[in-house]
Coordinates of C-alpha atoms in Angstrom, one line a residue:
M1379 CA 76.4 31.9 91.4
E1380 CA 79.8 33.5 91.2
F1381 CA 82.1 34.4 88.3
A1382 CA 84.4 31.7 87.0
N1383 CA 87.7 31.1 88.7
Q1384 CA 89.3 29.0 86.0
G1385 CA 92.8 29.3 84.8
S1386 CA 96.4 27.9 84.6
S1387 CA 98.2 30.5 86.7
I1388 CA 100.4 29.7 89.6
Y1389 CA 97.5 30.1 91.9
H1390 CA 95.5 27.5 90.1
Q1391 CA 98.4 25.0 90.3
I1392 CA 98.6 25.2 94.1
H1393 CA 96.9 22.5 96.1
A1394 CA 97.9 23.3 99.6
V1395 CA 100.0 25.7 101.7
Y1396 CA 101.3 24.3 105.0
A1397 CA 103.6 24.7 107.9
R1398 CA 105.4 21.7 109.5
S1399 CA 107.9 21.2 112.3
L1400 CA 111.5 20.4 111.5
D1401 CA 110.8 16.7 112.3
G1402 CA 107.9 16.6 109.8
T1403 CA 104.9 17.1 112.0
L1404 CA 102.1 19.0 110.2
L1405 CA 101.3 22.2 112.1
Y1406 CA 98.9 24.0 109.8
I1407 CA 97.4 23.4 106.3
S1408 CA 95.1 25.4 104.0
G1409 CA 94.1 25.4 100.4
R1410 CA 91.5 23.9 98.2
H1411 CA 92.9 20.4 98.7
G1412 CA 94.2 21.0 102.2
K1413 CA 92.0 18.2 103.7
E1414 CA 93.2 15.6 101.1
T1415 CA 96.8 16.6 101.6
E1416 CA 96.5 16.3 105.3
E1417 CA 95.1 12.7 104.9
A1418 CA 98.1 11.9 102.6
W1419 CA 100.7 13.6 104.8
P1420 CA 102.5 10.5 106.0
A1421 CA 103.1 9.4 102.3
I1422 CA 104.2 12.9 101.4
M1423 CA 106.7 13.1 104.3
A1424 CA 108.1 9.6 103.4
E1425 CA 108.8 10.9 99.9
V1426 CA 110.4 14.1 101.3
E1427 CA 112.6 12.0 103.6
G1428 CA 113.8 10.0 100.6
Q1429 CA 115.0 13.2 98.9
R1430 CA 116.8 14.9 101.8
N1431 CA 120.1 14.6 99.9
M1432 CA 118.7 16.1 96.7
P1433 CA 121.2 18.7 95.3
L1434 CA 120.3 22.3 95.7
H1435 CA 119.5 24.1 92.5
G1436 CA 120.6 27.4 91.0
H1437 CA 120.2 30.6 93.1
L1438 CA 118.4 28.9 96.1
D1439 CA 120.2 29.4 99.4
R1440 CA 120.9 26.7 101.9
Q1441 CA 117.7 27.4 103.8
E1442 CA 115.5 26.6 100.9
R1443 CA 115.0 23.1 99.5
A1444 CA 113.2 22.7 96.2
L1445 CA 111.8 19.2 96.2
A1446 CA 110.0 17.3 93.5
V1447 CA 108.0 14.4 94.8
A1448 CA 109.0 11.6 92.4
N1449 CA 107.0 8.5 91.4
M1450 CA 103.9 9.8 93.0
W1451 CA 101.4 7.9 91.0
E1452 CA 102.0 4.2 91.3
P1453 CA 104.2 3.7 94.4
L1454 CA 101.9 5.7 96.6
P1455 CA 98.4 4.5 95.8
K1456 CA 96.6 6.7 98.3
L1457 CA 98.3 9.9 97.2
S1458 CA 98.0 8.9 93.5
S1459 CA 94.3 8.4 93.7
I1460 CA 93.9 11.8 95.4
A1461 CA 96.1 13.5 92.8
K1462 CA 94.1 11.9 90.0
S1463 CA 90.9 13.3 91.5
W1464 CA 92.5 16.7 91.8
S1465 CA 93.3 16.7 88.1
N1466 CA 90.0 15.0 87.1
G1467 CA 91.9 11.9 86.0
K1468 CA 94.2 13.8 83.6
R1469 CA 97.9 14.2 83.8
I1470 CA 98.7 17.8 84.1
G1471 CA 102.2 17.6 82.9
T1472 CA 105.7 17.4 84.5
I1473 CA 107.1 19.7 87.0
R1474 CA 109.6 22.1 85.4
P1475 CA 113.1 21.6 86.8
L1476 CA 114.7 24.7 88.3
E1477 CA 117.5 24.5 85.8
K1478 CA 117.7 22.9 82.4
E1479 CA 120.2 20.3 83.6
S1480 CA 118.0 19.3 86.5
P1481 CA 116.1 16.0 86.2
V1482 CA 112.4 16.0 85.3
H1483 CA 110.1 14.7 87.9
N1484 CA 106.4 13.8 88.0
N1485 CA 103.8 16.5 87.9
L1486 CA 103.2 16.9 91.7
G1487 CA 105.9 18.8 93.6
I1488 CA 106.8 20.4 96.9
R1489 CA 108.7 23.7 97.5
E1490 CA 109.8 24.4 101.1
L1491 CA 111.5 27.1 103.0
Q1492 CA 112.7 27.5 106.6
R1493 CA 112.2 31.2 107.3
P1494 CA 114.9 33.0 109.3
S1495 CA 114.5 32.8 113.1
E1496 CA 111.6 30.3 112.7
Q1497 CA 111.6 26.7 114.0
Q1498 CA 109.3 25.5 111.3
I1499 CA 109.2 24.9 107.5
V1500 CA 106.7 26.5 105.2
G1501 CA 105.8 24.5 102.1
I1502 CA 103.6 24.5 99.0
L1503 CA 102.2 21.4 97.3
M1504 CA 101.6 22.2 93.7
D1505 CA 101.4 21.0 90.1
A1506 CA 103.9 22.1 87.5
P1507 CA 102.9 25.6 86.3
E1508 CA 101.6 25.4 82.8
D1509 CA 101.1 29.0 82.0
S1510 CA 103.3 29.5 78.9
E1511 CA 102.6 33.3 79.0
V1512 CA 104.6 33.6 82.2
K1513 CA 108.4 33.2 82.3
A1514 CA 109.9 30.3 84.2
E1515 CA 112.0 32.8 86.2
F1516 CA 108.9 34.6 87.4
Q1517 CA 107.3 31.3 88.4
D1518 CA 110.3 30.5 90.7
W1519 CA 110.3 34.0 92.1
F1520 CA 106.6 34.0 92.8
V1521 CA 106.7 30.8 94.7
F1522 CA 109.6 32.1 96.6
L1523 CA 107.5 35.2 97.5
L1524 CA 104.7 33.0 98.7
L1525 CA 107.0 30.9 100.9
H1526 CA 108.4 34.0 102.5
E1527 CA 105.2 36.1 102.8
T1528 CA 102.3 33.8 103.3
R1529 CA 100.9 34.7 106.8
L1530 CA 100.4 31.4 108.6
N1531 CA 99.3 30.9 112.2
S1532 CA 100.9 27.6 113.2
A1533 CA 101.6 28.2 116.9
D1534 CA 100.8 25.3 119.2
I1535 CA 97.3 25.2 120.7
S1536 CA 97.4 26.7 124.3
A1537 CA 93.8 27.3 125.3
T1538 CA 91.3 24.6 126.4
V1539 CA 88.7 23.7 123.9
G1540 CA 85.8 24.8 126.1
R1541 CA 87.3 28.3 126.7
S1542 CA 88.2 28.9 123.1
E1543 CA 84.8 27.8 121.9
K1544 CA 83.0 30.2 124.3
L1545 CA 85.3 33.1 123.4
A1546 CA 84.8 32.4 119.7
R1547 CA 81.0 32.6 120.2
E1548 CA 81.4 35.9 122.0
V1549 CA 83.6 37.3 119.2
T1550 CA 81.1 36.1 116.6
H1551 CA 78.3 37.9 118.5
I1552 CA 80.3 41.1 118.5
F1553 CA 80.8 40.8 114.8
E1554 CA 77.1 40.3 114.3
D1555 CA 76.1 43.2 116.4
K1556 CA 78.8 45.7 115.4
L1557 CA 79.9 45.1 111.8
R1558 CA 78.1 42.4 109.8
N1559 CA 75.9 43.4 106.9
I1560 CA 72.7 41.5 106.3
A1561 CA 72.3 40.6 102.6
T1562 CA 69.1 40.1 100.8
D1563 CA 69.7 36.4 100.5
D1564 CA 71.7 36.1 103.7
Q1565 CA 73.0 32.6 104.6
W1566 CA 74.8 33.4 107.9
E1567 CA 72.5 31.0 109.7
S1568 CA 71.2 28.7 106.9
G1569 CA 74.4 28.4 104.9
G1570 CA 76.8 27.7 107.8
G1571 CA 78.4 31.2 107.8
R1572 CA 78.1 31.6 111.6
V1573 CA 79.7 28.2 112.2
L1574 CA 82.6 28.9 109.8
F1575 CA 83.2 32.4 111.4
E1576 CA 83.4 30.8 114.8
Q1577 CA 85.8 28.2 113.6
Q1578 CA 88.1 30.8 112.1
A1579 CA 88.0 32.9 115.3
Q1580 CA 88.6 29.9 117.4
H1581 CA 91.8 29.1 115.3
F1582 CA 93.4 32.2 116.7
I1583 CA 91.9 32.0 120.2
A1584 CA 93.0 28.4 120.7
R1585 CA 96.6 29.6 120.1
N1586 CA 96.2 32.8 122.2
R1587 CA 97.0 34.9 119.2
T1588 CA 95.6 38.2 118.0
I1589 CA 92.5 37.6 115.8
E1590 CA 93.3 39.0 112.4
F1591 CA 90.7 40.2 109.8
C1592 CA 91.6 40.9 106.2
L1593 CA 89.6 43.7 104.4
P1594 CA 90.3 44.7 100.8
A1595 CA 89.1 48.3 100.8
F1596 CA 89.9 52.0 100.7
P1597 CA 91.2 52.2 97.1
C1598 CA 90.9 56.0 96.4
K1599 CA 88.1 58.5 95.9
S1600 CA 86.0 58.1 92.7
S1601 CA 87.0 60.3 89.8
N1602 CA 83.4 61.4 89.5
L1603 CA 83.1 64.8 91.1
Q1604 CA 79.3 64.4 91.1
K1605 CA 79.9 61.9 93.9
V1606 CA 82.9 63.2 95.8
T1607 CA 84.5 66.6 96.5
G1608 CA 88.1 65.8 95.7
I1609 CA 90.9 63.2 95.8
D1610 CA 91.5 63.1 99.5
P1611 CA 89.7 61.0 102.1
D1612 CA 87.1 63.0 104.1
R1613 CA 85.0 62.6 107.2
S1614 CA 83.3 59.5 105.8
E1615 CA 86.6 57.6 105.6
E1616 CA 87.4 58.9 109.1
S1617 CA 84.1 57.6 110.4
A1618 CA 84.7 54.2 108.8
L1619 CA 88.1 53.9 110.4
W1620 CA 86.7 54.8 113.8
R1621 CA 84.0 52.1 113.3
L1622 CA 86.7 49.4 112.6
D1623 CA 88.7 50.6 115.6
S1624 CA 85.6 50.4 117.8
F1625 CA 84.8 46.9 116.6
V1626 CA 88.3 45.7 117.6
K1627 CA 88.1 47.5 120.9
H1628 CA 85.0 45.6 121.8
I1629 CA 86.8 42.3 121.1
E1630 CA 89.7 43.5 123.4
Q1631 CA 87.2 43.8 126.2
I1632 CA 86.5 40.0 126.3
Y1633 CA 89.8 38.6 124.7
E1634 CA 93.1 40.0 125.9
P1635 CA 95.2 39.4 122.8
G1636 CA 92.5 41.4 120.9
A1637 CA 92.1 41.7 117.2
K1638 CA 93.4 43.6 114.2
V1639 CA 92.0 44.6 110.9
L1640 CA 94.5 44.4 108.0
V1641 CA 93.2 46.7 105.2
V1642 CA 94.7 45.7 101.9
S1643 CA 94.1 48.6 99.6
D1644 CA 93.0 47.6 96.1
G1645 CA 93.6 51.1 94.7
H1646 CA 96.4 50.1 92.3
V1647 CA 94.5 47.0 91.3
F1648 CA 91.8 49.1 89.6
S1649 CA 93.0 52.7 89.4
D1650 CA 93.6 52.7 85.7
C1651 CA 90.1 51.2 85.1
I1652 CA 88.3 53.9 87.1
G1653 CA 90.2 56.9 85.7
V1654 CA 92.4 57.7 88.7
E1655 CA 96.1 58.2 88.3
D1656 CA 98.4 56.0 90.3
D1657 CA 100.0 59.0 92.2
I1658 CA 96.6 60.1 93.3
V1659 CA 96.0 56.6 94.8
D1660 CA 99.3 57.0 96.7
R1661 CA 98.2 60.5 98.0
Y1662 CA 94.9 59.1 99.1
S1663 CA 96.6 56.3 101.0
E1664 CA 99.1 58.7 102.7
A1665 CA 96.2 60.9 103.9
L1666 CA 94.3 57.9 105.1
A1667 CA 97.3 56.8 107.1
E1668 CA 97.4 60.2 108.7
I1669 CA 93.8 59.9 109.8
N1670 CA 94.5 56.4 111.1
Q1671 CA 97.5 57.7 113.0
S1672 CA 95.4 60.4 114.6
I1673 CA 93.0 57.7 115.8
I1674 CA 95.9 55.6 117.2
E1675 CA 97.2 58.6 119.2
Q1676 CA 93.7 59.3 120.6
Q1677 CA 93.5 55.6 121.6
N1678 CA 96.7 55.7 123.7
G1679 CA 98.9 54.4 120.9
V1680 CA 96.9 51.2 120.3
K1681 CA 97.0 50.3 116.6
R1682 CA 93.9 48.3 115.6
V1683 CA 93.9 48.9 111.9
E1684 CA 96.9 48.4 109.6
F1685 CA 97.3 49.2 105.9
Y1686 CA 98.9 47.3 103.1
S1687 CA 99.3 48.1 99.4
L1688 CA 100.1 45.8 96.5
H1689 CA 103.7 47.1 96.7
D1690 CA 103.8 46.2 100.4
L1691 CA 102.6 42.7 99.6
F1692 CA 105.1 42.0 96.8
F1693 CA 108.2 44.1 97.6
S1694 CA 108.4 44.9 101.3
N1695 CA 110.9 42.1 101.9
K1696 CA 114.4 43.2 100.8
E1697 CA 115.5 39.7 99.7
I1698 CA 112.4 39.2 97.6
C1699 CA 112.8 42.6 96.1
N1700 CA 116.5 42.0 95.2
R1701 CA 115.6 38.7 93.4
F1702 CA 113.0 40.3 91.2
K1703 CA 113.8 41.6 87.7
P1704 CA 111.3 43.7 85.7
G1705 CA 112.0 41.5 82.8
F1706 CA 110.2 38.6 84.5
V1707 CA 106.9 40.3 83.7
E1708 CA 107.7 42.4 80.6
D1709 CA 105.6 40.1 78.4
V1710 CA 102.5 40.2 80.7
I1711 CA 99.6 42.0 79.0
I1712 CA 97.5 44.4 81.1
H1713 CA 94.4 45.6 79.4
H1714 CA 93.7 49.3 79.9
P1715 CA 90.2 50.1 78.8
L1716 CA 90.5 53.9 79.4
D1717 CA 94.0 54.1 77.8
R1718 CA 95.4 56.4 80.4
P1719 CA 99.0 56.9 81.6
V1720 CA 100.2 54.6 84.3
A1721 CA 103.1 54.7 86.8
D1722 CA 105.8 52.1 86.2
G1723 CA 105.9 50.8 89.8
A1724 CA 102.2 50.4 90.0
E1725 CA 102.1 48.7 86.6
I1726 CA 104.7 46.2 87.7
C1727 CA 102.6 45.3 90.7
R1728 CA 99.6 44.8 88.5
K1729 CA 101.6 42.5 86.2
V1730 CA 102.8 40.5 89.2
L1731 CA 99.2 40.1 90.4
I1732 CA 97.9 39.1 87.0
A1733 CA 100.8 36.7 86.1
G1734 CA 100.5 34.9 89.5
C1735 CA 96.8 34.7 90.0
R1736 CA 94.9 35.6 86.8
I1737 CA 91.8 33.7 85.7
E1738 CA 91.1 32.6 82.1
R1739 CA 89.5 35.6 80.4
A1740 CA 87.9 33.3 77.8
A1741 CA 86.1 31.3 80.5
L1742 CA 84.8 34.5 82.1
R1743 CA 83.5 35.8 78.7
S1744 CA 81.9 32.4 78.0
Q1745 CA 80.1 32.5 81.3
I1746 CA 78.7 35.9 80.5
D1747 CA 77.7 35.0 77.0
K1748 CA 75.8 32.0 78.2
K1749 CA 73.4 34.6 79.8
D1750 CA 73.0 32.9 83.2
A1751 CA 70.5 35.1 85.0
S1752 CA 72.5 35.7 88.2
I1753 CA 75.9 36.2 86.4
L1754 CA 74.3 38.5 83.8
A1755 CA 72.7 40.5 86.5
L1756 CA 76.0 41.0 88.3
Y1757 CA 77.9 41.9 85.1
R1758 CA 75.2 44.3 83.8
G1759 CA 75.0 45.9 87.3
F1760 CA 78.7 46.4 87.3
A1761 CA 78.6 47.9 83.8
R1762 CA 75.8 50.3 84.9
F1763 CA 77.7 51.3 88.0
M1764 CA 80.8 52.1 85.9
L1765 CA 78.8 54.0 83.3
E1766 CA 77.6 56.3 86.2
D1767 CA 81.0 56.5 87.8
L1768 CA 82.8 57.5 84.5
S1769 CA 80.0 59.8 83.3
S1770 CA 82.0 62.9 84.0
H1771 CA 85.4 61.5 83.1
E1772 CA 87.3 63.1 80.2
R1773 CA 87.7 59.7 78.5
T1774 CA 83.9 59.5 78.1
S1775 CA 83.5 63.1 77.0
G1776 CA 81.9 63.3 73.6
L1777 CA 81.0 59.6 73.4
T1778 CA 77.6 58.6 72.1
K1779 CA 75.4 56.8 74.5
S1780 CA 76.1 53.4 72.8
K1781 CA 79.9 53.9 72.8
A1782 CA 79.8 55.0 76.5
K1783 CA 77.9 51.8 77.3
K1784 CA 80.4 49.7 75.4
L1785 CA 83.3 51.3 77.2
S1786 CA 81.7 50.8 80.6
S1787 CA 81.1 47.1 79.7
N1788 CA 84.7 46.7 78.8
V1789 CA 85.8 48.3 82.1
A1790 CA 83.4 46.1 84.0
F1791 CA 84.8 42.9 82.4
E1792 CA 88.4 44.0 83.2
M1793 CA 87.5 44.8 86.8
I1794 CA 85.7 41.5 87.3
S1795 CA 88.7 39.7 85.9
R1796 CA 91.2 41.6 88.1
N1797 CA 89.0 41.3 91.2
Q1798 CA 89.1 37.5 91.0
A1799 CA 92.9 37.6 90.6
Y1800 CA 93.1 39.9 93.6
S1801 CA 90.8 37.6 95.6
N1802 CA 93.1 34.7 94.7
M1803 CA 96.1 36.6 95.8
I1804 CA 94.5 37.4 99.2
E1805 CA 93.6 33.7 99.6
L1806 CA 97.3 32.7 99.1
L1807 CA 98.9 35.4 101.3
F1808 CA 96.2 35.4 104.1
P1809 CA 95.0 31.8 104.4
C1810 CA 94.3 32.0 108.2
H1811 CA 92.6 35.4 108.3
I1812 CA 88.9 36.0 108.6
R1813 CA 88.1 37.7 105.3
I1814 CA 85.6 40.5 105.5
S1815 CA 84.3 42.5 102.5
I1816 CA 82.4 45.7 101.7
H1817 CA 80.4 43.7 99.1
A1818 CA 77.0 42.3 100.0
H1819 CA 78.0 38.7 100.3
K1820 CA 75.6 36.0 101.4
N1821 CA 77.8 35.5 104.5
N1822 CA 78.2 31.7 104.1
G1823 CA 81.9 32.1 103.7
P1824 CA 84.7 32.4 102.9
K1825 CA 84.0 36.2 102.8
F1826 CA 81.6 38.0 105.2
G1827 CA 80.0 41.3 104.2
I1828 CA 80.3 44.3 106.6
Q1829 CA 78.7 47.7 106.9
L1830 CA 81.7 50.0 107.0
L1831 CA 79.6 52.9 108.1
S1832 CA 77.6 52.8 111.3
N1833 CA 73.8 52.9 111.0
K1834 CA 73.7 54.6 114.4
E1835 CA 76.1 57.5 113.6
C1836 CA 75.8 57.7 109.8
R1837 CA 73.1 57.5 107.3
S1838 CA 73.6 56.9 103.6
V1839 CA 70.9 59.1 101.9
E1840 CA 69.8 60.0 98.4
S1841 CA 68.4 63.4 99.2
L1842 CA 68.3 66.0 101.9
E1843 CA 64.6 66.5 101.3
G1844 CA 63.0 64.4 104.0
I1845 CA 66.4 62.7 104.4
S1846 CA 65.4 59.7 102.4
Q1847 CA 67.3 56.5 103.3
R1848 CA 69.3 54.8 100.5
N1849 CA 68.8 51.1 99.8
L1850 CA 71.7 49.3 101.3
T1851 CA 71.3 45.8 99.7
D1852 CA 72.4 46.3 96.1
L1853 CA 74.3 43.5 94.4
L1854 CA 77.5 45.4 94.0
H1855 CA 78.4 46.8 97.4
I1856 CA 77.1 48.6 100.4
P1857 CA 77.6 52.4 100.2
T1858 CA 81.2 53.3 100.8
P1859 CA 83.1 56.5 101.7
W1860 CA 85.1 56.5 98.4
H1861 CA 82.0 56.9 96.3
N1862 CA 80.4 59.6 98.4
T1863 CA 81.1 62.6 100.6
A1864 CA 80.3 63.5 104.2
C1865 CA 77.8 66.1 105.3
Q1866 CA 76.7 67.4 108.7
I1867 CA 73.7 69.5 109.4
Q1868 CA 73.6 72.0 112.3
N1869 CA 71.9 70.6 115.5
D1870 CA 71.9 67.1 114.0
P1871 CA 74.5 64.6 115.3
T1872 CA 74.1 62.3 112.2
L1873 CA 76.9 62.2 109.6
Y1874 CA 75.2 62.0 106.2
I1875 CA 76.9 59.9 103.5
I1876 CA 75.7 61.5 100.3
K1877 CA 76.6 62.4 96.7
S1878 CA 78.3 65.7 96.5
N1879 CA 76.1 67.0 93.7
I1880 CA 73.0 66.5 96.0
V1881 CA 74.6 68.8 98.6
R1882 CA 75.5 71.4 95.9
E1883 CA 71.9 71.4 94.7
A1884 CA 70.6 71.9 98.2
L1885 CA 72.9 74.9 98.6
R1886 CA 71.8 76.4 95.2
S1887 CA 68.1 75.9 96.2
K1888 CA 68.7 78.2 99.2
R1889 CA 67.0 75.7 101.5
Y1890 CA 70.4 75.2 103.1
E1891 CA 73.4 77.4 103.6
G1892 CA 76.9 76.3 104.5
E1893 CA 80.3 75.5 103.2
W1894 CA 83.0 72.8 102.8
I1895 CA 85.2 72.4 105.9
P1896 CA 88.6 71.5 104.6
A1897 CA 90.6 68.6 106.0
V1898 CA 93.2 69.3 108.7
K1899 CA 96.0 66.9 109.6
G1900 CA 94.5 63.7 110.9
H1901 CA 90.9 64.7 110.2
G1902 CA 88.8 64.5 107.0
G1903 CA 86.9 67.4 105.5
F1904 CA 83.1 67.6 105.3
F1905 CA 80.2 69.8 104.3
S1906 CA 78.7 71.8 107.1
L1907 CA 75.1 72.9 106.5
R1908 CA 72.5 74.9 108.2
T1909 CA 68.8 74.8 107.3
V1910 CA 67.2 78.1 106.1
N1911 CA 63.7 78.7 107.6
E1912 CA 61.3 77.3 105.1
L1913 CA 58.8 80.2 105.7
G1914 CA 61.4 82.7 104.6
P1915 CA 60.6 86.5 105.1
Q1916 CA 57.0 85.7 106.2
A1917 CA 58.2 83.9 109.3
G1918 CA 58.5 87.1 111.4
Q1919 CA 55.1 88.4 110.3
I1920 CA 53.4 85.1 111.1
H1921 CA 55.1 84.9 114.5
R1922 CA 54.0 88.4 115.3
L1923 CA 50.4 87.7 114.3
I1924 CA 50.3 84.6 116.4
Q1925 CA 51.7 86.5 119.4
E1926 CA 49.0 89.1 118.9
E1927 CA 46.3 86.4 118.9
S1928 CA 47.7 84.8 122.0
Q1929 CA 46.8 87.9 124.0
P1930 CA 43.6 89.2 122.2
A1931 CA 42.3 92.7 123.1
W1932 CA 38.9 91.5 124.1
K1933 CA 40.3 89.8 127.2
E1934 CA 41.4 93.2 128.5
E1935 CA 38.4 95.1 127.2
P1936 CA 35.2 93.0 127.3
I1937 CA 32.9 93.8 124.5
A1938 CA 29.3 94.6 125.4
A1939 CA 26.7 92.7 123.5
D1940 CA 25.4 95.8 121.8
D1941 CA 28.9 96.9 120.7
A1942 CA 29.8 93.5 119.3
D1943 CA 28.7 94.2 115.7
S1944 CA 30.4 97.6 115.7
K1945 CA 33.7 96.1 117.0
L1946 CA 33.7 93.4 114.3
A1947 CA 32.8 96.0 111.7
S1948 CA 35.7 98.1 112.7
R1949 CA 38.3 95.4 111.9
D1950 CA 40.1 95.9 108.6
P1951 CA 39.1 93.0 106.2
K1952 CA 42.5 93.0 104.5
Q1953 CA 44.3 92.5 107.8
E1954 CA 41.9 89.7 108.7
V1955 CA 42.7 87.9 105.5
Q1956 CA 46.5 88.3 106.1
R1957 CA 46.0 87.0 109.7
G1958 CA 44.0 84.0 108.4
E1959 CA 46.6 83.2 105.7
G1960 CA 49.3 83.3 108.4
Y1961 CA 47.4 80.8 110.6
L1962 CA 46.9 78.4 107.7
L1963 CA 50.6 78.6 106.6
Y1964 CA 51.8 78.1 110.1
I1965 CA 49.5 75.1 110.7
Y1966 CA 50.5 73.6 107.3
T1967 CA 54.2 74.0 108.1
C1968 CA 53.8 72.3 111.4
F1969 CA 51.8 69.5 109.8
Q1970 CA 54.4 69.1 107.1
K1971 CA 57.2 68.7 109.6
F1972 CA 55.3 66.2 111.7
V1973 CA 54.5 64.0 108.6
G1974 CA 58.1 64.2 107.4
S1975 CA 59.4 63.2 110.8
F1976 CA 56.8 60.4 111.1
W1977 CA 57.5 59.1 107.6
T1978 CA 61.3 59.1 108.1
G1979 CA 60.9 57.1 111.4
A1980 CA 58.6 54.7 109.7
Q1981 CA 61.1 54.1 106.9
L1982 CA 63.8 53.4 109.5
Q1983 CA 61.6 50.9 111.3
C1984 CA 60.8 49.1 108.1
E1985 CA 64.5 48.9 107.2
Q1986 CA 65.3 47.5 110.7
A1987 CA 62.4 45.0 110.4
R1988 CA 63.5 43.8 107.0
A1989 CA 67.1 43.4 108.3
L1990 CA 65.8 41.2 111.2
F1991 CA 63.7 39.0 109.0
H1992 CA 66.5 38.5 106.5

C-alpha cells in the first residue's frame, strides 16, 4: 500500500497530456485518463474544431490557444459518460476563464500550445483548478510551463514491430543484469513489471530515439557527520556515476541511438527538512557535475548522464521565467520543521512545486492515523531514519528523547508529503521516460528500483571487522552514497560504502592505519586504510621461532639414544613454553582468518541465493 495521493492541486485536475499533429491526428497521450481520452478523441477534436475562431485571451501569444470545451456533458454522450466516471458522478465545477470578462464554460477544458519550430501541438485536458489557496495567475503560468516543458516523445514510428520488440527485450535484460534492485516482495515477473518496462523501452526504440531514464537522486550529503565526512560528493558518488555510465554504454552496444539517464536532483525539495542549507546543496551539485564531466572526458566526450535541478525544471526557459512573478506564490505555505534559514530562490522553487502538485495533508494524516500496518510501518521507518540522520544536528541538541522523536516524526510527515508532490511533478514533466528509483520498489511499475552501487565493485558494510554485509532490502531505500562515505583498504580492490564513524573507530582501535584522501578536480575523496598486523610486536618473535623449528638442530646433529634424555634436559623450560605459546598463537590466528574468510563468503552466497529466489 502506498501513501495517499489525494488533492485538488493542478496536478490532480489534469486528465491527460497529449501531442497532436496540426490536422488533429493524435500522436502521443499519457495521464491517468489517457486511455479514455484516446477513445473520446474524435469527439474532443470536433469540439476543438468548433472553437477555432475563439478570441485569444489576455497575455497569451498567437501560438497559444486557450480552449474550453463547451457543452461537454449532454451533446457528447460518450465523452460525457467518461467525464462523469472521472469525477465519480459529481460535477467538479466550471473552468475559470482566463480573464474576468471571458465567458464561463463547462468544467472540462483544453489548453494547447504549438511550440516554436515544432510541427505539432501539445495539449492538456483538465478540469477547472479548484485550489483556492493558489492564485489564478499562478494556475495559468503553471499550465503554460507544462505545455512548454513537458518532455514528450511523439515522433513517428520508424522501426518494424519485430525488431523493436527484440531490442526492447535485450535492453530489459541489460537493466535486469546491470542495474535492477530485487526487493523483498518483488513483482517484476508476477506483477507485470518486466512487461511494462519492455513496453516503455519499445516506445523509444520504435521511434529510433535515445531511450531516456529519469532518476530522482543525488540530493546532497547528509548533515550527520557520523555518516559522512563532509559536504562534497566523494568516491562513492563517483562510483555510482560510473555505474550509470556503464549501464548506458551496454545499451549503446546493442542499440545505436543509445540511452541517457536524466538525474533530477531532489536536494532543494528536502534540504530544509534534513538540516542542509540551500547553498550547500548547490555546492554539492556543482562538485558532482565536475565528477560527471571528468567521466565524460574519459569516455571520449560521450555524455550519458545529465543533471537537472528544481530551478532547471521551472526556470530554464527564458519566456517562462519572464512570465513568472514571485507574488504568484507568496501565499503558499511551506512547513519548515527544523526552522532553519532558507535561500529565496530555492524557497520559490519549493513553493512552485507545492502549489502545482501538492497532496492533501489531511488525507495523508488520516491515512497514518488509521494505523494501516503497511502505511504505519513506512511512516515509522521514515521517522526512525530521520531520528538517526538528525541525531547530531544542532537543532536536536539538548532535546529530550521524546521531543527528538516528535521532531523526527514531523520531519518524516513533511518529507512524505513533499516526496509525493515531487513524484507528481516528475510524472507531468517526464511522461514518456522510464522512471527508476533508489527506493526498494516492488518493480511492478511505474517506478523500478535500482542498485546505484555495484555489488561487484562496492560493498555496503556495517563494520570493518569481518567486513559484515549490510542488509540491502530495507523499506526506505537501498544504501546510497549521500548517507555514507567511501573507504578503500590496501591490497583490496573493493570500495567499501560505510558510515564514517565506523572508519574513525577502526583507526582509533589501531587495527587500521590510514588517512582521508581529499578530492581533486573530477574525483571524489575517500578513506585509504592499511591493516595493522593483528599479532602486533609478537609477530617477529613468532616468525623467528617458526623458522628455527623448520630447521631443527637434531637434523644436523643426530642424537644418540643414550644422549636423548640429557639433550632434552638441557633445554630451557621457559624457552619451551614461549615456543609453545608462539605455535598456538600462530595456529589460532590462521584458523581465525580462515573462518572469517569462509563466513564472509558464505554470507555473500546466501545474499545471492536470496536475491535469486526473490
